[in-house]
PDB file of C-alpha atoms in Angstrom:
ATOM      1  CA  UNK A 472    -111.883 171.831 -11.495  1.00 35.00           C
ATOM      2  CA  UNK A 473    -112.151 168.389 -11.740  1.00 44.00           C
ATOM      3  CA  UNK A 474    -110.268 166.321 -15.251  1.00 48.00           C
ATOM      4  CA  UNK A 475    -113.275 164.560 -16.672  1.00 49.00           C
ATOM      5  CA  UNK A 476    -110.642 162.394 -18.524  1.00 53.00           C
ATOM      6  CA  UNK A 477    -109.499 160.902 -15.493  1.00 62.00           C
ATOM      7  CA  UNK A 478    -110.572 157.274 -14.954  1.00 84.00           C
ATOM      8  CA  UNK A 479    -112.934 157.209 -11.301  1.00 90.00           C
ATOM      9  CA  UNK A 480    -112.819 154.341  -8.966  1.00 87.00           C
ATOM     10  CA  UNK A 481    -116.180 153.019  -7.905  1.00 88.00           C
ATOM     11  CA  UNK A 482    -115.812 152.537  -4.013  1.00 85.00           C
ATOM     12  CA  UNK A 483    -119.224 151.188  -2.651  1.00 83.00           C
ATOM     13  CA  UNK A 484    -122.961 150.890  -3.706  1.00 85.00           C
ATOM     14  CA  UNK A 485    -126.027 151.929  -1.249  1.00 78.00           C
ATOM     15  CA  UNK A 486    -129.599 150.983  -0.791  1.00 72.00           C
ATOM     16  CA  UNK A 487    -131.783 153.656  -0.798  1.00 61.00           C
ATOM     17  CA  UNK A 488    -131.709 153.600   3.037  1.00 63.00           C
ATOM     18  CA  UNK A 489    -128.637 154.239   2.940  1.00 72.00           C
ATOM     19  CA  UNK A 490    -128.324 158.158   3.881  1.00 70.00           C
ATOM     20  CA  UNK A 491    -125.412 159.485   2.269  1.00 75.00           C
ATOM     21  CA  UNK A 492    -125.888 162.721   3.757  1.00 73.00           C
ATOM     22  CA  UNK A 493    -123.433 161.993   6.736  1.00 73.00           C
ATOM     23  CA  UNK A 494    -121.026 160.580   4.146  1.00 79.00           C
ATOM     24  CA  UNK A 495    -120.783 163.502   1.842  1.00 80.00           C
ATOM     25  CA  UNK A 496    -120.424 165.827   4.490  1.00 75.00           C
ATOM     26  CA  UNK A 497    -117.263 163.790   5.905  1.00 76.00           C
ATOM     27  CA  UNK A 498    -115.795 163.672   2.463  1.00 84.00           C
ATOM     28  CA  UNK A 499    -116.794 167.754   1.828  1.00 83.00           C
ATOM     29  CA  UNK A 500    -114.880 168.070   5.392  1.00 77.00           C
ATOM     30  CA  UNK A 501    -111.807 165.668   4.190  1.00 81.00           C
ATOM     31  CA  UNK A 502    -111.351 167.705   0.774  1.00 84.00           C
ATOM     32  CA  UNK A 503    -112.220 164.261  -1.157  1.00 88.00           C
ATOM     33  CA  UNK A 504    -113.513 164.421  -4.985  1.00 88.00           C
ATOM     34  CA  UNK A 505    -116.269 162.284  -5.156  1.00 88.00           C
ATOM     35  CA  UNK A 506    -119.346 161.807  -6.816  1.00 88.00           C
ATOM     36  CA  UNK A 507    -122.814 160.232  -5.846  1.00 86.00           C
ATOM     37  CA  UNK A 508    -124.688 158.200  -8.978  1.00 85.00           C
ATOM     38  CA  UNK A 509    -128.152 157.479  -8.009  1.00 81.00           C
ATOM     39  CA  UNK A 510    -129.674 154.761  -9.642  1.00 80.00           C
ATOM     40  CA  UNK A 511    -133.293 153.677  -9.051  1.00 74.00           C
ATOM     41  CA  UNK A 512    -133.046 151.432  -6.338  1.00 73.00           C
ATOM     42  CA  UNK A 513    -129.475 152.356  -5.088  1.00 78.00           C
ATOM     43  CA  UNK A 514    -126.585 155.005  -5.058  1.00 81.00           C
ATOM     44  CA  UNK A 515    -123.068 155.009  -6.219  1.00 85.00           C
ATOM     45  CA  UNK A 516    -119.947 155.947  -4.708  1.00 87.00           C
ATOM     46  CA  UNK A 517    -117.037 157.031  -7.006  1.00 89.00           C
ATOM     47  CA  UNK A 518    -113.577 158.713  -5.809  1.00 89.00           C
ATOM     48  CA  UNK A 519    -111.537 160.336  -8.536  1.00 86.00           C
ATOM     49  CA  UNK A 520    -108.098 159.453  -6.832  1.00 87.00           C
ATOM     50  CA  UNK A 521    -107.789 155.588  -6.161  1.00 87.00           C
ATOM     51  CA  UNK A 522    -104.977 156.306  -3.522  1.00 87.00           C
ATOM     52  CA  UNK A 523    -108.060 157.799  -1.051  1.00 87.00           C
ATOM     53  CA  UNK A 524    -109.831 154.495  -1.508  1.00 88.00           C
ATOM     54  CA  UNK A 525    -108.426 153.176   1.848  1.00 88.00           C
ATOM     55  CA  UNK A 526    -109.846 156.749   3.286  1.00 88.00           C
ATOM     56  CA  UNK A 527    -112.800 157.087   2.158  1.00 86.00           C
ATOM     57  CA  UNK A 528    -113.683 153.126   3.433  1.00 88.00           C
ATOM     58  CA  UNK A 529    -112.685 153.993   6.591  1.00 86.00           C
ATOM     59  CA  UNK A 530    -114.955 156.828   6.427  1.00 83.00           C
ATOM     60  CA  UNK A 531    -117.760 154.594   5.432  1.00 82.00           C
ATOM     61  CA  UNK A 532    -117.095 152.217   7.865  1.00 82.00           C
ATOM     62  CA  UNK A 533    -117.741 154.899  10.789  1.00 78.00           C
ATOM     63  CA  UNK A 534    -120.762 156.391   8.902  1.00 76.00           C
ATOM     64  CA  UNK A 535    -122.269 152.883   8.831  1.00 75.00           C
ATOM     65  CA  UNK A 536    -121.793 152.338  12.171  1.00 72.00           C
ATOM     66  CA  UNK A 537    -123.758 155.303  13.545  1.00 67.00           C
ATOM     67  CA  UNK A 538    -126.540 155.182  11.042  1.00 68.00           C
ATOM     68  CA  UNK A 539    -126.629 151.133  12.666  1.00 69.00           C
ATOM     69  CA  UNK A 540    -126.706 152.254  15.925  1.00 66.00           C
ATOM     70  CA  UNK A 541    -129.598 155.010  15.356  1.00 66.00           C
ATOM     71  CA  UNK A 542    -131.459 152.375  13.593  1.00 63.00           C
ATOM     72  CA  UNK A 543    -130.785 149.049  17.050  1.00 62.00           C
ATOM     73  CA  UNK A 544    -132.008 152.726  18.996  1.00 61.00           C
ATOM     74  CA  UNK A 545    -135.236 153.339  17.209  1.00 61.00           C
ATOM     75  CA  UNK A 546    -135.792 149.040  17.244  1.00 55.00           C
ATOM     76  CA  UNK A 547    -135.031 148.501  20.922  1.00 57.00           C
ATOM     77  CA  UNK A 548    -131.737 147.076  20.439  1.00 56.00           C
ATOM     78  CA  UNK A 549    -130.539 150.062  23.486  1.00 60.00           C
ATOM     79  CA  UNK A 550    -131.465 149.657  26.610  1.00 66.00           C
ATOM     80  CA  UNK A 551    -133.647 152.546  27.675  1.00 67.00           C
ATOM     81  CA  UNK A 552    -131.205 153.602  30.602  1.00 74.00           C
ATOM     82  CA  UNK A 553    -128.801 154.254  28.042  1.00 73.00           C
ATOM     83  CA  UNK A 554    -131.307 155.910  25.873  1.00 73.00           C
ATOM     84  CA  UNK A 555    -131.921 158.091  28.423  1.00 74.00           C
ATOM     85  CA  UNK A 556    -128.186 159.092  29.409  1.00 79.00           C
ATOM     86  CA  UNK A 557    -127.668 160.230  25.388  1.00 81.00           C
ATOM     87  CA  UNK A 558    -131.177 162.352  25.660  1.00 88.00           C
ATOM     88  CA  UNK A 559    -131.106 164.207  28.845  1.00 93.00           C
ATOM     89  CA  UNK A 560    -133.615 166.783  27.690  1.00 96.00           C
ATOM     90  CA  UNK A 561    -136.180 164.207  26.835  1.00 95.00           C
ATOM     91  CA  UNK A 562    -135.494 162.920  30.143  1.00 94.00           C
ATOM     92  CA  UNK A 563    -135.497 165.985  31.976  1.00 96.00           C
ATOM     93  CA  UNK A 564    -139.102 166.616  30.434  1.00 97.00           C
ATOM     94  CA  UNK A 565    -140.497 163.535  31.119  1.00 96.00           C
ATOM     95  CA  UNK A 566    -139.029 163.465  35.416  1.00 96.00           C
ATOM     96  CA  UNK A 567    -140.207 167.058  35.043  1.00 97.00           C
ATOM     97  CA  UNK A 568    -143.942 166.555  33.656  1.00 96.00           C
ATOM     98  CA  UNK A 569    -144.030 163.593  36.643  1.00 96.00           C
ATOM     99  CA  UNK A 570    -142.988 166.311  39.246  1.00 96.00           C
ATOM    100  CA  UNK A 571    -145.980 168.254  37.770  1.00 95.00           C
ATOM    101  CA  UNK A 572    -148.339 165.518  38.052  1.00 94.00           C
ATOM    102  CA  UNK A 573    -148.061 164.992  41.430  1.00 94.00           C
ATOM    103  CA  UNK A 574    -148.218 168.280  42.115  1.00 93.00           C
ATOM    104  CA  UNK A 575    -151.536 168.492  40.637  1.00 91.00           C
ATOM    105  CA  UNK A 576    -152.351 165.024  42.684  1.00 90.00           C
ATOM    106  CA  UNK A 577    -151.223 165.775  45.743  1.00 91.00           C
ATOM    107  CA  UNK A 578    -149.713 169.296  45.925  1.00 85.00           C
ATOM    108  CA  UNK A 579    -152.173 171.685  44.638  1.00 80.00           C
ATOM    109  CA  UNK A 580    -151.371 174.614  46.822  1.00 84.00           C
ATOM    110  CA  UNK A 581    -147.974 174.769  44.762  1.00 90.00           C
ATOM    111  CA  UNK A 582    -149.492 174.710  41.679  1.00 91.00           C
ATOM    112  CA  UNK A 583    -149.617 178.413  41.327  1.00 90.00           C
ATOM    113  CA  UNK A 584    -146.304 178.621  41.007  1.00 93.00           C
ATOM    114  CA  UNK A 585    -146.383 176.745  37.521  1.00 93.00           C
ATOM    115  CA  UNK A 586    -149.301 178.200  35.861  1.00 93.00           C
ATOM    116  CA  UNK A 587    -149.843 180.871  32.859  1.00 93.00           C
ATOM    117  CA  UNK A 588    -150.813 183.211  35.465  1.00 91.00           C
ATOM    118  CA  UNK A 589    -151.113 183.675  39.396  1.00 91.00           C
ATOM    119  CA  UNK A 590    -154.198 181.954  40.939  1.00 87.00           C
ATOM    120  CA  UNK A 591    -155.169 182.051  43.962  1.00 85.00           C
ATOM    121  CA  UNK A 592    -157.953 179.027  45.997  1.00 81.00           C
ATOM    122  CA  UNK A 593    -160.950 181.070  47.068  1.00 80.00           C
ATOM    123  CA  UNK A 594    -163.832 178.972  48.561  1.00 75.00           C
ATOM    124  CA  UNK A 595    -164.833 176.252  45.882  1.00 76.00           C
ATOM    125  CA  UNK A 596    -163.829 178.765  43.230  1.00 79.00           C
ATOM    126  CA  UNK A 597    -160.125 179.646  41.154  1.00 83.00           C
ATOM    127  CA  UNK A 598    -159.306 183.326  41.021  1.00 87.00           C
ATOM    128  CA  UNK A 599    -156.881 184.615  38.405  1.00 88.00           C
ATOM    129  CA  UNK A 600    -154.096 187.033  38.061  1.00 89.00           C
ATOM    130  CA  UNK A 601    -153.522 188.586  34.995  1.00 86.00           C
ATOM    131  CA  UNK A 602    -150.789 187.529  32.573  1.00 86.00           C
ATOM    132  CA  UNK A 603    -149.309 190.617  32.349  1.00 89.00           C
ATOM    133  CA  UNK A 604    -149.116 191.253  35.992  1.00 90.00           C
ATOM    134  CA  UNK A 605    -146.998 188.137  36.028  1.00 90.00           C
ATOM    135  CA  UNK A 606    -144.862 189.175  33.198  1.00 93.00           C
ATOM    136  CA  UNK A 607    -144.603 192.686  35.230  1.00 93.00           C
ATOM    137  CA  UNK A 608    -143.246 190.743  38.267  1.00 92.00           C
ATOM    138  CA  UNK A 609    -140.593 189.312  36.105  1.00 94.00           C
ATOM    139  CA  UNK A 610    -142.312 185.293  36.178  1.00 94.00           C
ATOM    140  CA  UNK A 611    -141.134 184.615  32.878  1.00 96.00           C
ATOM    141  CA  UNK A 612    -141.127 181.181  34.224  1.00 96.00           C
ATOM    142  CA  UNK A 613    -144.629 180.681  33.669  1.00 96.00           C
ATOM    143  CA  UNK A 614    -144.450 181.189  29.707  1.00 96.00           C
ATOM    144  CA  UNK A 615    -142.998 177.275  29.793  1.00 97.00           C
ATOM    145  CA  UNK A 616    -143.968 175.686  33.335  1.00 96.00           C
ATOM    146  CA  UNK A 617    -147.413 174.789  32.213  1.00 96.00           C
ATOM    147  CA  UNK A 618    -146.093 172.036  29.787  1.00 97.00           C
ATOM    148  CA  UNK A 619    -145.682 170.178  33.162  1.00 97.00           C
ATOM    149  CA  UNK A 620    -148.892 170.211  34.296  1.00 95.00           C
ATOM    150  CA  UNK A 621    -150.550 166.690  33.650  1.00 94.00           C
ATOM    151  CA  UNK A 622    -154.034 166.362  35.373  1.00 90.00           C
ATOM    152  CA  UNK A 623    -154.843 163.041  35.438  1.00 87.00           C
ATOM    153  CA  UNK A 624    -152.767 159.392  34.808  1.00 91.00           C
ATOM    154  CA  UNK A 625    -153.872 159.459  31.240  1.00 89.00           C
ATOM    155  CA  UNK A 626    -152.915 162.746  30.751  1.00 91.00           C
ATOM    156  CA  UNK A 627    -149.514 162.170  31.678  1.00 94.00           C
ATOM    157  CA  UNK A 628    -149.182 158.831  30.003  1.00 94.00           C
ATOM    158  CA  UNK A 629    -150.530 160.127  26.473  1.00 92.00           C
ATOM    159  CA  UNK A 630    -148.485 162.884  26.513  1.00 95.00           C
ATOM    160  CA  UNK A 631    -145.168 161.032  27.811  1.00 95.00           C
ATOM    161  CA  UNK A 632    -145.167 158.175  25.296  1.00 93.00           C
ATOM    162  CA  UNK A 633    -145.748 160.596  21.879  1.00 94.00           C
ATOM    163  CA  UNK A 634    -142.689 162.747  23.956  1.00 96.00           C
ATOM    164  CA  UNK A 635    -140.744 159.683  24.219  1.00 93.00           C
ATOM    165  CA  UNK A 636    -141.119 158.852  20.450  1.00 90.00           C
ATOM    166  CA  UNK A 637    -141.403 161.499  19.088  1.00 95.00           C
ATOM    167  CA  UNK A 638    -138.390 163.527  21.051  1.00 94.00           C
ATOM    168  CA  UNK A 639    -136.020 160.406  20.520  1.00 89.00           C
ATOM    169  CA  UNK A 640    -136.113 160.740  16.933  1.00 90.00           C
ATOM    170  CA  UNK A 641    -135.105 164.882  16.964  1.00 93.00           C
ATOM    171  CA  UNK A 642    -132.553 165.168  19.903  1.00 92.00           C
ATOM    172  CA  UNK A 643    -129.804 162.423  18.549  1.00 86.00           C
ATOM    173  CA  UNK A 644    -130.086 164.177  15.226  1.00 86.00           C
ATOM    174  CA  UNK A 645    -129.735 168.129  16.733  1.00 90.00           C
ATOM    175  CA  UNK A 646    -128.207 167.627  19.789  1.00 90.00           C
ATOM    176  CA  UNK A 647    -129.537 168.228  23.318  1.00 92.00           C
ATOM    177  CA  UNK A 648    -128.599 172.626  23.242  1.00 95.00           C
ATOM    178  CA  UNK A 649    -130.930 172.814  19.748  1.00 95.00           C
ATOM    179  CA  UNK A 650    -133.381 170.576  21.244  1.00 96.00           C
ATOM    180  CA  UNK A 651    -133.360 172.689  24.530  1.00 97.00           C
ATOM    181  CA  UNK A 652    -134.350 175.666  22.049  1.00 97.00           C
ATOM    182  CA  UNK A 653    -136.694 174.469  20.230  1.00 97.00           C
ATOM    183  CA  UNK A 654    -138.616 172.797  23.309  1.00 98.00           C
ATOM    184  CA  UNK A 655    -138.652 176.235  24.764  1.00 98.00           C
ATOM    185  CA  UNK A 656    -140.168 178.033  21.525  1.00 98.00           C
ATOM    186  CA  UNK A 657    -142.876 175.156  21.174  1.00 98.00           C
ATOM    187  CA  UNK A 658    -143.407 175.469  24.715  1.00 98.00           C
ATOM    188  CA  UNK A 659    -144.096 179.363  24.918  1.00 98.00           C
ATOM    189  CA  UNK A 660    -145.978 179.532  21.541  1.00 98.00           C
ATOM    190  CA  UNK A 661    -148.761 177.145  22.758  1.00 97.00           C
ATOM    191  CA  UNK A 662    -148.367 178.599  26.260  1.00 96.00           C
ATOM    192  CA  UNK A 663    -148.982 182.010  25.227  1.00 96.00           C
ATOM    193  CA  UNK A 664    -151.411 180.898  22.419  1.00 95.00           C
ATOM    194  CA  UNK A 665    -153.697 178.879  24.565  1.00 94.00           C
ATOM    195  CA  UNK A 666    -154.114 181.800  26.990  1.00 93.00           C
ATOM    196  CA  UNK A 667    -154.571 184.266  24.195  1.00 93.00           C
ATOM    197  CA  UNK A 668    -157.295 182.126  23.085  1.00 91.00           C
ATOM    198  CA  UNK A 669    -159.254 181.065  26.466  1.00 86.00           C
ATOM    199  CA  UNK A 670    -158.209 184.068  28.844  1.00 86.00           C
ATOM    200  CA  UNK A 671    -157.383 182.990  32.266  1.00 86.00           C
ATOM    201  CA  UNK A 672    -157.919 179.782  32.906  1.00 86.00           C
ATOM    202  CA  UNK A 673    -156.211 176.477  33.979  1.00 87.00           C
ATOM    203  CA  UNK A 674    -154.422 174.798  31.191  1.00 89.00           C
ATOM    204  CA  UNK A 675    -151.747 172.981  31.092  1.00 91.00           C
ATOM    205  CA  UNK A 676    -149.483 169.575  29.474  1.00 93.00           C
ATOM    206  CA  UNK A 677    -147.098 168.330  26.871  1.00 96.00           C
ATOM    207  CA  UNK A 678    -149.421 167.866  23.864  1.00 94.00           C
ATOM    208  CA  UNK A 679    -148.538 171.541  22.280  1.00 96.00           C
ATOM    209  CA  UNK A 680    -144.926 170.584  22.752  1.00 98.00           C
ATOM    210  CA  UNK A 681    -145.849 167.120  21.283  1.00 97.00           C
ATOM    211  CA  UNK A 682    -147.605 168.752  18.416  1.00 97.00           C
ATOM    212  CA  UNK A 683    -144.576 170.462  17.681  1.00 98.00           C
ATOM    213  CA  UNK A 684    -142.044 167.936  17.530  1.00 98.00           C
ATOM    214  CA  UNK A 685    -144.564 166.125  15.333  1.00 97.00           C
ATOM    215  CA  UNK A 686    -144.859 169.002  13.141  1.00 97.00           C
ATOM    216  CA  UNK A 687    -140.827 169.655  13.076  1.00 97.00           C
ATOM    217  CA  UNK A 688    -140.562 165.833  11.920  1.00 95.00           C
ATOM    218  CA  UNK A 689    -143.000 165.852   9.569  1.00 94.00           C
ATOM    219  CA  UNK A 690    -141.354 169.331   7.837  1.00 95.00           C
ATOM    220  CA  UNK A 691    -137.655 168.144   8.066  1.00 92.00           C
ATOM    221  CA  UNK A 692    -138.355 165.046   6.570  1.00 87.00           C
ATOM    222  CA  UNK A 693    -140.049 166.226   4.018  1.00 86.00           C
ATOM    223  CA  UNK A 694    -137.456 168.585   2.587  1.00 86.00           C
ATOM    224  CA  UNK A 695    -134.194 166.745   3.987  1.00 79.00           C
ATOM    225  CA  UNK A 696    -135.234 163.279   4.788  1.00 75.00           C
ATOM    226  CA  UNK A 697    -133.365 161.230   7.209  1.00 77.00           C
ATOM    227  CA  UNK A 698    -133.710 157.211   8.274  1.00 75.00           C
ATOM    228  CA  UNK A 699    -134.089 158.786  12.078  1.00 82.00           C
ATOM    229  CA  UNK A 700    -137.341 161.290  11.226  1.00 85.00           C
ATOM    230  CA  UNK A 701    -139.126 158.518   9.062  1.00 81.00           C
ATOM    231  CA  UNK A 702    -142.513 157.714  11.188  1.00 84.00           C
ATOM    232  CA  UNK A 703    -145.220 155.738  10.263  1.00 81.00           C
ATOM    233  CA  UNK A 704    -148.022 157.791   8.028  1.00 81.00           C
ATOM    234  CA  UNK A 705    -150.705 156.014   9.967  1.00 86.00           C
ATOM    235  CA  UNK A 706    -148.701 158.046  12.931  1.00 87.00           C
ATOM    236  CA  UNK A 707    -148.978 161.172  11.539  1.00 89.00           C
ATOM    237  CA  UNK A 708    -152.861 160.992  10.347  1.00 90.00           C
ATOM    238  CA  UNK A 709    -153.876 159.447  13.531  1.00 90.00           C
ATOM    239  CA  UNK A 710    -152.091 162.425  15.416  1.00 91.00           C
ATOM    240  CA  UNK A 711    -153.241 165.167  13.058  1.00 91.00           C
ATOM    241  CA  UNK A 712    -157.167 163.372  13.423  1.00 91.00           C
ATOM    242  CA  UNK A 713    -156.777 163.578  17.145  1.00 86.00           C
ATOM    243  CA  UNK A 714    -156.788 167.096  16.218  1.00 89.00           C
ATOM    244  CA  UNK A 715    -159.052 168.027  14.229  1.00 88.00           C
ATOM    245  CA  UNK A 716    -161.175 165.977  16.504  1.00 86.00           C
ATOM    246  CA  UNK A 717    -160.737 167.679  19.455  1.00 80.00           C
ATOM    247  CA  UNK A 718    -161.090 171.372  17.798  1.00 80.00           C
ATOM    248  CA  UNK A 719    -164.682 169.786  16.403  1.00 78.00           C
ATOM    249  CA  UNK A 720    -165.773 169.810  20.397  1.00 72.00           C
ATOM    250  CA  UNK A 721    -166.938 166.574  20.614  1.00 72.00           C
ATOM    251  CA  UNK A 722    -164.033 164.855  22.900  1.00 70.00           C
ATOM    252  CA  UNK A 723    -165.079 167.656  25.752  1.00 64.00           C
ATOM    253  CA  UNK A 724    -168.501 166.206  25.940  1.00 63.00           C
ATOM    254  CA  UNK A 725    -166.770 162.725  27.777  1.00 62.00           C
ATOM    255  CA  UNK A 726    -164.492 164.935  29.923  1.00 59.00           C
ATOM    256  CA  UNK A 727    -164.141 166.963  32.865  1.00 61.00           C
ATOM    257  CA  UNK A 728    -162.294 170.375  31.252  1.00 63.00           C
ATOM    258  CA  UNK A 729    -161.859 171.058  27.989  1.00 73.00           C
ATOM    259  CA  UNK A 730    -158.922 170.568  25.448  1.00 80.00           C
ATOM    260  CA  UNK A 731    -156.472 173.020  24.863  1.00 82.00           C
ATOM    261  CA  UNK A 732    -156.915 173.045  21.090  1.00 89.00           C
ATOM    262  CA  UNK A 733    -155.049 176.546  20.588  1.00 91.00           C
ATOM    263  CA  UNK A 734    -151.731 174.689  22.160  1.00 94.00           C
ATOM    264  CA  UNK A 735    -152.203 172.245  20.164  1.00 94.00           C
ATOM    265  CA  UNK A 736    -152.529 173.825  16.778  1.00 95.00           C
ATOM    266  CA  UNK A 737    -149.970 176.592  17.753  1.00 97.00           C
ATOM    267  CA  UNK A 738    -147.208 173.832  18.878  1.00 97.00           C
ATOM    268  CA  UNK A 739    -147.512 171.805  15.329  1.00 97.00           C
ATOM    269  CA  UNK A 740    -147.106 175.327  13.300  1.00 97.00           C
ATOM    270  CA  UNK A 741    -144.398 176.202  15.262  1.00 98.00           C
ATOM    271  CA  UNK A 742    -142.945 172.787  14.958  1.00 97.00           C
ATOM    272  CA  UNK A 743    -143.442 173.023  11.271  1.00 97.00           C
ATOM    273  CA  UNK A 744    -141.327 176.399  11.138  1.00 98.00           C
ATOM    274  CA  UNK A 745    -139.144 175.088  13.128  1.00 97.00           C
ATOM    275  CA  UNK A 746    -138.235 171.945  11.031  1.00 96.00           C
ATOM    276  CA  UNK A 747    -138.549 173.993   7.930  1.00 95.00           C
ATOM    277  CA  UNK A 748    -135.952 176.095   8.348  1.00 95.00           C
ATOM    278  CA  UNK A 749    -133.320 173.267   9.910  1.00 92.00           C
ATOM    279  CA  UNK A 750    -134.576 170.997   6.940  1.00 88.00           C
ATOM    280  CA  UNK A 751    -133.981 174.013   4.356  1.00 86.00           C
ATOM    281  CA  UNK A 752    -130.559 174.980   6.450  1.00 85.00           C
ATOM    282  CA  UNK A 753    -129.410 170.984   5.986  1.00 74.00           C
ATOM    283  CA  UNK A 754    -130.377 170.798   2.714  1.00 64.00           C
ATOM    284  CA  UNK A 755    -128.187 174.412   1.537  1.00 64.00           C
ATOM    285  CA  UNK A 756    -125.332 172.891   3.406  1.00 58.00           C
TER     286      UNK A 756
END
């Protein structure tokens, strides 16, 4: 129990940038009584014992530091080689989806190996395996390689940049084993939804896994919000239009193919899930 009687020591005052999430959980870990005022356009810092001032500042000190370098990160202010050494499973996705690109370019006869199912170059026609024979044969690779599959330049551009911005926002803030997860459940949902959906056919891309980073952002942020996860609205409603536009039909009358709405709409859900329950997780903490 804390002595209400006991005079407290105001230490520092915030913006409402400022996330004092990080802080509290330092001072929680350090066994410091403090308490957070939050005024309209700012938050207060008070410490009960004056003597952990010098602490508790040195604490801060740190805190600010990271948040600043998060925030240079996000504005450019890192060079994107070093970007790229802190998120190696954003970078392993994006040399990974290039790998599958050429493949599709200029290796097709190997591309059997990363599809849903088994297929097999008959004539001018694609013959399919089943799924389950796959599965059978113990290919549980194929639940994930077809988010690596990019058939065309834009194709593989789209889908890298929204991976790039999107996935540099989530793995500094997780770390690179939760993000490894989490890419893998996005991954097999849409995987296994789109082919649930269309039956056999040739699908493949990012954009379910994109959907679901989008949709863990957009969920996290909403119940634990962090400087990090805060993207543009115009961002979100252009993505989520994109959407809904392409379920409508009418972006597969100016292609070749069709879009594969089902990974789509299964990656955001699962995203959303996904960032609900580490949003709901931070927040109990």
């Amino acid at each position: 129990m804390t002595d209400q009687s006991t005079p407290w020591t105001l230490v520092a005052e915030f913006s409402y940038q400022f996330d004092v999430r990080d802080l509290c959980a330092a001072l929680d870990t350090q066994h410091i009584s403090y308490r957070i005022n939050r005024l309209e356009q700012a938050s207060e810092l008070w410490v009960e014992f004056p003597e952990q001032v010098p602490q508790v500042m040195r604490l801060l000190e740190v805190i600010d530091g990271q948040q600043r370098a998060v925030e240079r990160q996000l504005v450019g202010g890192v060079s994107f080689q070093e970007q790229l050494r802190k998120m190696p499973v954003i970078a392993s996705l994006l040399l990974l989806s290039m790998v599958g690109t050429a493949i599709v370019e200029w290796g097709f006869p190997l591309i059997h190996w990363l599809t849903f199912q088994d297929l097999s170059i008959v004539g001018d026609s694609i013959q399919f395996d089943t799924a389950d024979n796959a599965m059978a044969n113990g290919e549980y690779w194929r639940l994930v390689t077809p988010i690596f599959l990019h058939f065309g330049l834009f194709h593989i551009a789209f889908n890298g940049l929204w991976l790039w911005e999107l996935g540099r926002r989530i793995e500094p803030l997780t770390g690179s084993l939760q993000m490894t997860v989490s890419v893998l459940l996005m991954a097999i949902a849409s995987n296994l939804g789109q082919y649930l959906w269309s039956g056999p056919s040739l699908f493949g891309g990012m954009s379910g896994v994109v959907y679901g980073l989008l949709g863990y952002i957009w969920v996290r942020h909403k119940i634990a919000p962090r400087p990090i996860l805060a993207i543009p609205k115009g961002l979100l409603g252009f993505m989520l239009f994109w959407l809904f536009l392409g379920m409508s039909g009418l972006i597969d009358l100016f292609m070749t193919g069709s879009i594969a709405n089902a990974a789509h709409a299964i990656g955001l859900v699962t995203g959303m899930l996904l960032g609900g329950w580490a949003g709901r997780s931070e927040s109990l903490d």
